[in-house]
Amino acid sequence: MPADYLRVNELLAKIEAEIRAEYEPALLELGTRDAEALKHILSSFSITRARDAAWATTQMLWIQRDNTLLLKLTKRSLEETVSAAGRMLLTPVVPPPK
């Protein structure tokens, strides 16, 4: 990967760690089942892994650009994967305020 890309990963990882350090203690203090579920969802996300996946996907789509069938199948699979991840991230784990 290009050096600039890796430098951005380092910067984003630092910012992500700062944000986690700010919010995770509040979740630990709650100690509820809902807080545990939210902590699990948040801990499964990594900005570095997300960027790596986006980079790999871009390369894969570029290589397939001249194969219409393969490109169509790959895009469909990508749509389903992104949709599933989005639903997981939007799953309510805390009851809404009344």
Short mmCIF file of C-alpha atoms in Angstrom, two decimals:
data_model
loop_
_atom_site.label_atom_id
_atom_site.label_comp_id
_atom_site.label_asym_id
_atom_site.label_seq_id
_atom_site.Cartn_x
_atom_site.Cartn_y
_atom_site.Cartn_z
CA MET A 1 0.00 0.00 0.00
CA PRO A 2 1.15 3.55 -0.60
CA ALA A 3 2.99 5.26 2.27
CA ASP A 4 0.39 8.06 2.42
CA TYR A 5 -2.38 5.51 2.91
CA LEU A 6 -0.50 3.91 5.81
CA ARG A 7 0.19 7.30 7.41
CA VAL A 8 -3.52 8.14 7.27
CA ASN A 9 -4.27 4.76 8.89
CA GLU A 10 -1.92 5.65 11.76
CA LEU A 11 -3.57 9.04 12.24
CA LEU A 12 -7.09 7.58 12.16
CA ALA A 13 -6.14 4.78 14.57
CA LYS A 14 -4.87 7.39 17.04
CA ILE A 15 -8.10 9.40 16.80
CA GLU A 16 -10.21 6.23 17.08
CA ALA A 17 -8.33 5.22 20.24
CA GLU A 18 -8.92 8.66 21.76
CA ILE A 19 -12.64 8.45 21.05
CA ARG A 20 -12.87 4.92 22.47
CA ALA A 21 -11.01 6.02 25.60
CA GLU A 22 -13.58 8.76 26.08
CA TYR A 23 -16.74 6.65 25.62
CA GLU A 24 -15.90 3.08 26.70
CA PRO A 25 -15.58 3.87 30.43
CA ALA A 26 -19.15 5.17 30.43
CA LEU A 27 -20.33 1.86 28.96
CA LEU A 28 -18.42 -0.10 31.57
CA GLU A 29 -20.02 1.93 34.34
CA LEU A 30 -23.49 1.06 33.11
CA GLY A 31 -22.85 -2.66 33.43
CA THR A 32 -26.17 -3.54 31.83
CA ARG A 33 -26.88 -6.16 29.19
CA ASP A 34 -27.66 -3.36 26.72
CA ALA A 35 -24.33 -1.67 27.45
CA GLU A 36 -22.54 -4.98 26.90
CA ALA A 37 -24.27 -5.41 23.54
CA LEU A 38 -23.33 -1.88 22.50
CA LYS A 39 -19.73 -2.42 23.66
CA HIS A 40 -19.58 -5.59 21.54
CA ILE A 41 -20.82 -3.77 18.44
CA LEU A 42 -18.39 -0.89 18.92
CA SER A 43 -15.44 -3.18 19.57
CA SER A 44 -16.05 -5.03 16.31
CA PHE A 45 -15.36 -1.86 14.30
CA SER A 46 -11.91 -0.75 13.21
CA ILE A 47 -11.29 2.21 10.92
CA THR A 48 -8.07 0.58 9.72
CA ARG A 49 -9.83 -2.68 8.80
CA ALA A 50 -12.62 -0.72 7.11
CA ARG A 51 -10.13 1.24 5.01
CA ASP A 52 -8.20 -1.94 4.15
CA ALA A 53 -11.42 -3.62 3.04
CA ALA A 54 -12.36 -0.59 0.93
CA TRP A 55 -8.89 -0.57 -0.68
CA ALA A 56 -9.06 -4.30 -1.47
CA THR A 57 -12.57 -3.94 -2.85
CA THR A 58 -11.52 -1.07 -5.11
CA GLN A 59 -8.64 -3.12 -6.48
CA MET A 60 -10.91 -6.12 -7.02
CA LEU A 61 -13.52 -4.04 -8.86
CA TRP A 62 -10.84 -2.41 -11.03
CA ILE A 63 -9.44 -5.79 -12.08
CA GLN A 64 -12.94 -7.02 -12.96
CA ARG A 65 -13.98 -3.90 -14.90
CA ASP A 66 -13.84 -5.66 -18.29
CA ASN A 67 -15.71 -8.80 -17.18
CA THR A 68 -19.34 -7.68 -17.05
CA LEU A 69 -20.76 -10.84 -15.48
CA LEU A 70 -18.10 -11.16 -12.81
CA LEU A 71 -18.31 -7.44 -12.02
CA LYS A 72 -22.10 -7.65 -11.66
CA LEU A 73 -21.86 -10.65 -9.32
CA THR A 74 -19.17 -8.99 -7.23
CA LYS A 75 -21.18 -5.78 -6.91
CA ARG A 76 -24.25 -7.73 -5.83
CA SER A 77 -22.25 -9.57 -3.17
CA LEU A 78 -20.74 -6.29 -2.00
CA GLU A 79 -24.20 -4.70 -1.73
CA GLU A 80 -25.42 -7.59 0.44
CA THR A 81 -22.35 -7.43 2.68
CA VAL A 82 -22.62 -3.68 3.19
CA SER A 83 -26.35 -4.00 3.85
CA ALA A 84 -25.82 -6.67 6.51
CA ALA A 85 -23.09 -4.62 8.21
CA GLY A 86 -25.31 -1.54 8.15
CA ARG A 87 -28.19 -3.40 9.74
CA MET A 88 -25.88 -4.66 12.47
CA LEU A 89 -24.57 -1.18 13.22
CA LEU A 90 -28.11 0.23 13.32
CA THR A 91 -29.50 -2.47 15.60
CA PRO A 92 -31.00 -0.75 18.63
CA VAL A 93 -29.51 -2.09 21.84
CA VAL A 94 -30.82 0.48 24.30
CA PRO A 95 -34.52 1.16 24.75
CA PRO A 96 -35.47 4.49 23.19
CA PRO A 97 -36.26 7.36 25.57
CA LYS A 98 -39.87 7.72 26.59
#
